[in-house]
C-alpha cells in the first residue's frame, strides 16, 4: 500500500482508518473520499475528494488522477438502515462495490472491503462459527455482504485483482459514532453510561454477538493488506473477533468503573431479530493461521479505555 484511495472515509471505520494510514504511509499518500465533507480530521488533514460511489466514472477518474495503487472501499449502508431501505441498500452496497472493484481492475490496484458477521444467517452454526460454513442470511445487508464476498473472490480469480476482506463483528469506538447498525447499542451504552449513568438497550439480554475495539479492527486491516498473498488460502472474507458479549456483560464491566450504572430494556423487534439471526461467536483460526491476526483488547481492557477516552471527549 503506497497510494491509498478510501471510499466512505468519513464513516465509522473510515474516519479513524484514514488518520492511521496517513501516519503509516504519509499524509499525501492517502486520499479520503466521501459523499460529503465535514470538519473531521480525516476530511481536513490531507487529500480529500467528493465521490459518490454510485458514480463509477468519477471514482475511476479521481483514483487515476491520484495514482492510486490501493482501493479501500468502505462506503455502505449498515444492517438496520439497509433493512429499512432494501432497494436503496442493494443499489448503494452492490453498485458501489462493483464500481470500486472495476476501479481496482482498471488501475491494477490492491483492494480491501469489509464483510460482516451479517454475512451469516439463521441456518449458520451459531457458536464458534467456522470460516467456511452455511451462509444464507435473512437480511438485505447480509445478502449484500455474501454477494460482495463472492464478487471480490470472482475479481481475484477472473481478473487477478488482489482482493482481501474481513468479516467484522460490531465495532466499538469513541471517535466516530456508527450509524444504522444492529450492534450500535454496544457503543451507545458507553456514551449513556458517562452522560446519564443509565442505558435502555434495544437488544435483549442473553443476545450474544461478537465485538471488537476499533484499534484492533484498524490493525487487522493493515496486517491483512500487508500479508504475503501467497500464504492466503482465503481472501473474501476472514472471520475476526475479539469478544462475544451480551448487554449484561458490558453493563457488568461498566459497573466496575461506574458502580450505579443501570441497564434496562426496550427491545426493538427488527434489530433483535437481525441480531438473533447472527452468530453468537466466531472462529477466527483461519485469520490467525494465514496472516497472524491478533486482538489486543478484551472486554475489560476495552471498557477501561473507552470510558477514559469518552470522559475526556465529553468533558
Ligand atoms: C451492523 O450492526 O450492521 C454492523 C455489522 C456487524 O456489520 N456493525
Coordinates of C-alpha atoms in Angstrom, one line a residue, residues 4-253:
X4 CA -4.3 4.6 -0.9
X5 CA -7.8 5.7 -2.1
X6 CA -10.6 5.3 0.5
X7 CA -14.3 5.5 -0.1
X8 CA -16.7 6.2 2.8
X9 CA -13.7 7.8 4.5
X10 CA -15.8 9.8 6.9
X11 CA -17.8 6.9 8.2
X12 CA -17.3 5.0 11.5
X13 CA -14.3 3.0 10.3
X14 CA -13.0 5.3 7.6
X15 CA -12.6 8.4 9.7
X16 CA -10.1 6.6 12.0
X17 CA -8.6 4.4 9.3
X18 CA -7.7 7.4 7.2
X19 CA -5.9 9.1 10.0
X20 CA -4.0 6.0 10.9
X21 CA -3.0 5.2 7.3
X22 CA -1.7 8.8 6.9
X23 CA 0.5 8.2 9.9
X24 CA 1.9 5.0 8.5
X25 CA 2.2 5.8 4.8
X26 CA 2.4 9.6 4.7
X27 CA -0.4 12.2 4.6
X28 CA -0.2 12.9 0.9
X29 CA -0.4 9.2 0.0
X30 CA -3.9 8.7 1.5
X31 CA -6.9 10.2 -0.3
X32 CA -10.1 10.3 1.7
X33 CA -13.3 10.4 -0.4
X34 CA -16.9 10.6 0.8
X35 CA -20.3 11.8 -0.5
X36 CA -19.9 15.0 1.6
X37 CA -17.2 16.8 3.5
X38 CA -17.2 17.6 7.2
X39 CA -14.7 19.2 9.7
X40 CA -13.3 15.8 10.9
X41 CA -9.6 15.2 11.0
X42 CA -9.9 12.7 8.1
X43 CA -11.6 15.3 5.9
X44 CA -9.2 18.1 6.8
X45 CA -5.8 16.6 7.4
X46 CA -4.9 15.5 3.8
X47 CA -6.1 14.9 0.3
X48 CA -9.9 14.8 0.0
X49 CA -12.4 14.5 -2.8
X50 CA -16.2 14.3 -3.0
X51 CA -17.0 10.9 -4.6
X52 CA -20.5 9.3 -4.8
X53 CA -19.7 5.6 -5.1
X54 CA -22.6 5.0 -7.4
X55 CA -20.8 7.2 -9.9
X56 CA -18.3 4.7 -11.3
X57 CA -16.7 7.1 -13.8
X58 CA -16.0 9.8 -11.2
X59 CA -14.4 7.1 -9.0
X60 CA -12.1 5.8 -11.7
X61 CA -11.1 9.3 -12.7
X62 CA -10.4 10.5 -9.2
X63 CA -8.4 7.4 -8.3
X64 CA -6.5 7.6 -11.6
X65 CA -5.6 11.3 -11.1
X66 CA -4.4 10.4 -7.6
X67 CA -2.3 7.5 -9.0
X68 CA -3.9 5.1 -6.5
X69 CA -2.4 1.6 -6.1
X70 CA -4.8 0.5 -3.3
X71 CA -8.6 0.9 -3.0
X72 CA -10.2 0.6 0.4
X73 CA -13.9 0.5 -0.2
X74 CA -15.8 1.4 3.0
X75 CA -18.9 3.2 1.7
X76 CA -22.0 1.1 2.6
X77 CA -25.3 1.1 4.5
X78 CA -25.3 -0.9 7.7
X79 CA -27.8 -3.6 8.6
X80 CA -30.7 -1.8 10.3
X81 CA -30.7 1.1 7.7
X82 CA -30.4 -1.4 4.9
X83 CA -33.4 -3.3 6.3
X84 CA -35.5 -0.1 6.3
X85 CA -34.4 0.7 2.7
X86 CA -33.7 -2.6 0.9
X87 CA -33.8 -1.3 -2.7
X88 CA -31.5 1.7 -1.9
X89 CA -29.2 -0.7 0.1
X90 CA -28.9 -3.0 -2.9
X91 CA -28.1 -0.1 -5.3
X92 CA -25.6 1.6 -2.9
X93 CA -23.9 -1.5 -1.4
X94 CA -23.7 -3.6 -4.6
X95 CA -23.4 -0.8 -7.2
X96 CA -20.7 1.0 -5.1
X97 CA -18.8 -2.3 -4.6
X98 CA -19.0 -3.1 -8.3
X99 CA -17.7 0.4 -9.2
X100 CA -14.9 0.1 -6.7
X101 CA -13.8 -3.4 -8.0
X102 CA -13.9 -2.1 -11.5
X103 CA -11.7 0.9 -10.5
X104 CA -9.2 -1.6 -8.9
X105 CA -9.3 -3.8 -12.0
X106 CA -8.8 -0.8 -14.4
X107 CA -6.0 0.7 -12.4
X108 CA -4.3 -2.6 -11.2
X109 CA -4.9 -1.8 -7.5
X110 CA -4.9 -4.0 -4.4
X111 CA -8.4 -4.0 -2.9
X112 CA -10.0 -4.2 0.5
X113 CA -13.6 -4.2 1.5
X114 CA -15.2 -5.3 4.8
X115 CA -17.7 -8.0 5.1
X116 CA -19.5 -8.7 8.4
X117 CA -21.0 -11.2 10.9
X118 CA -24.1 -10.2 8.9
X119 CA -23.0 -12.5 6.1
X120 CA -24.2 -15.4 8.2
X121 CA -27.8 -16.3 8.8
X122 CA -30.2 -18.4 10.9
X123 CA -29.1 -21.7 9.5
X124 CA -25.3 -21.0 10.2
X125 CA -23.8 -22.8 13.2
X126 CA -24.2 -20.2 16.0
X127 CA -21.3 -21.0 18.3
X128 CA -17.6 -20.8 17.2
X129 CA -19.0 -20.2 13.6
X130 CA -16.4 -21.7 11.2
X131 CA -14.6 -19.8 8.5
X132 CA -16.3 -21.9 5.8
X133 CA -19.9 -22.7 6.6
X134 CA -23.5 -22.1 5.6
X135 CA -24.2 -18.5 4.5
X136 CA -27.9 -18.0 4.0
X137 CA -28.5 -14.5 5.6
X138 CA -32.1 -13.3 6.2
X139 CA -31.4 -9.6 5.7
X140 CA -30.7 -7.3 2.8
X141 CA -27.4 -6.3 4.4
X142 CA -26.4 -9.9 4.8
X143 CA -27.3 -10.7 1.2
X144 CA -25.2 -7.7 0.1
X145 CA -22.3 -9.0 2.2
X146 CA -22.4 -12.6 0.8
X147 CA -22.7 -11.3 -2.7
X148 CA -19.8 -8.9 -2.1
X149 CA -17.6 -11.7 -0.7
X150 CA -18.3 -13.8 -3.8
X151 CA -17.8 -10.8 -6.2
X152 CA -14.5 -9.9 -4.6
X153 CA -13.3 -13.5 -4.9
X154 CA -14.5 -13.5 -8.5
X155 CA -12.4 -10.4 -9.3
X156 CA -9.4 -12.2 -7.8
X157 CA -9.8 -15.5 -9.8
X158 CA -11.1 -14.0 -13.0
X159 CA -9.1 -10.8 -13.3
X160 CA -6.2 -11.2 -10.8
X161 CA -7.2 -8.3 -8.7
X162 CA -5.6 -8.7 -5.2
X163 CA -8.8 -8.6 -3.2
X164 CA -8.9 -9.1 0.6
X165 CA -11.6 -8.8 3.2
X166 CA -12.6 -9.2 6.9
X167 CA -15.9 -10.3 8.4
X168 CA -16.1 -7.6 11.1
X169 CA -18.1 -8.0 14.2
X170 CA -19.7 -5.0 15.9
X171 CA -17.0 -2.3 16.1
X172 CA -16.8 -0.1 19.3
X173 CA -15.1 3.3 19.2
X174 CA -15.2 6.7 21.0
X175 CA -14.3 8.6 17.8
X176 CA -17.0 8.5 15.1
X177 CA -20.4 7.0 16.0
X178 CA -21.8 4.1 14.0
X179 CA -25.0 4.8 12.1
X180 CA -27.8 2.3 11.4
X181 CA -26.2 -0.9 12.6
X182 CA -27.6 -3.7 14.8
X183 CA -24.6 -3.7 17.1
X184 CA -24.7 0.1 17.7
X185 CA -26.1 -0.5 21.2
X186 CA -22.6 -1.6 22.3
X187 CA -21.3 1.9 21.5
X188 CA -24.3 3.9 22.8
X189 CA -24.2 2.1 26.2
X190 CA -20.8 3.7 26.9
X191 CA -21.9 7.2 25.9
X192 CA -25.0 6.9 28.1
X193 CA -23.1 5.5 31.0
X194 CA -20.9 8.6 31.0
X195 CA -23.6 11.1 30.3
X196 CA -26.6 9.7 32.3
X197 CA -25.4 6.7 34.3
X198 CA -28.1 4.5 32.7
X199 CA -29.0 3.0 29.3
X200 CA -32.1 1.4 27.7
X201 CA -31.0 -1.3 25.3
X202 CA -32.9 -2.2 22.2
X203 CA -31.1 -5.6 22.1
X204 CA -32.3 -8.1 24.7
X205 CA -30.3 -9.6 27.5
X206 CA -28.8 -13.0 26.5
X207 CA -28.3 -12.0 22.9
X208 CA -24.6 -12.7 22.2
X209 CA -22.8 -11.1 19.3
X210 CA -19.1 -10.7 18.5
X211 CA -17.5 -7.3 19.1
X212 CA -14.1 -5.7 18.6
X213 CA -12.5 -2.4 19.7
X214 CA -11.6 -0.1 16.8
X215 CA -7.8 -0.1 17.2
X216 CA -7.9 -3.9 16.7
X217 CA -10.0 -3.6 13.6
X218 CA -7.7 -1.0 12.1
X219 CA -4.6 -3.1 12.9
X220 CA -6.3 -6.1 11.3
X221 CA -6.9 -4.2 8.0
X222 CA -3.3 -3.1 7.8
X223 CA -2.0 -6.6 8.8
X224 CA -4.2 -8.3 6.2
X225 CA -3.2 -5.9 3.4
X226 CA 0.5 -6.2 4.2
X227 CA 0.3 -10.0 4.4
X228 CA 2.1 -12.2 1.9
X229 CA -0.7 -13.0 -0.7
X230 CA 0.9 -16.4 -1.4
X231 CA 0.1 -17.5 2.1
X232 CA -3.6 -16.6 1.9
X233 CA -5.8 -19.6 1.4
X234 CA -8.9 -17.5 1.9
X235 CA -9.4 -13.9 0.7
X236 CA -13.0 -12.7 1.0
X237 CA -13.5 -12.7 3.8
X238 CA -11.8 -13.7 7.1
X239 CA -13.7 -14.2 10.4
X240 CA -12.2 -11.9 13.0
X241 CA -13.3 -11.3 16.6
X242 CA -12.2 -10.1 20.0
X243 CA -15.0 -11.0 22.3
X244 CA -18.6 -12.5 22.4
X245 CA -20.8 -10.4 24.7
X246 CA -24.4 -9.7 25.6
X247 CA -25.7 -6.3 27.0
X248 CA -25.4 -7.7 30.6
X249 CA -21.7 -8.5 30.1
X250 CA -21.0 -4.9 29.0
X251 CA -23.1 -3.5 31.8
X252 CA -21.3 -5.6 34.4
X253 CA -17.9 -4.4 33.1

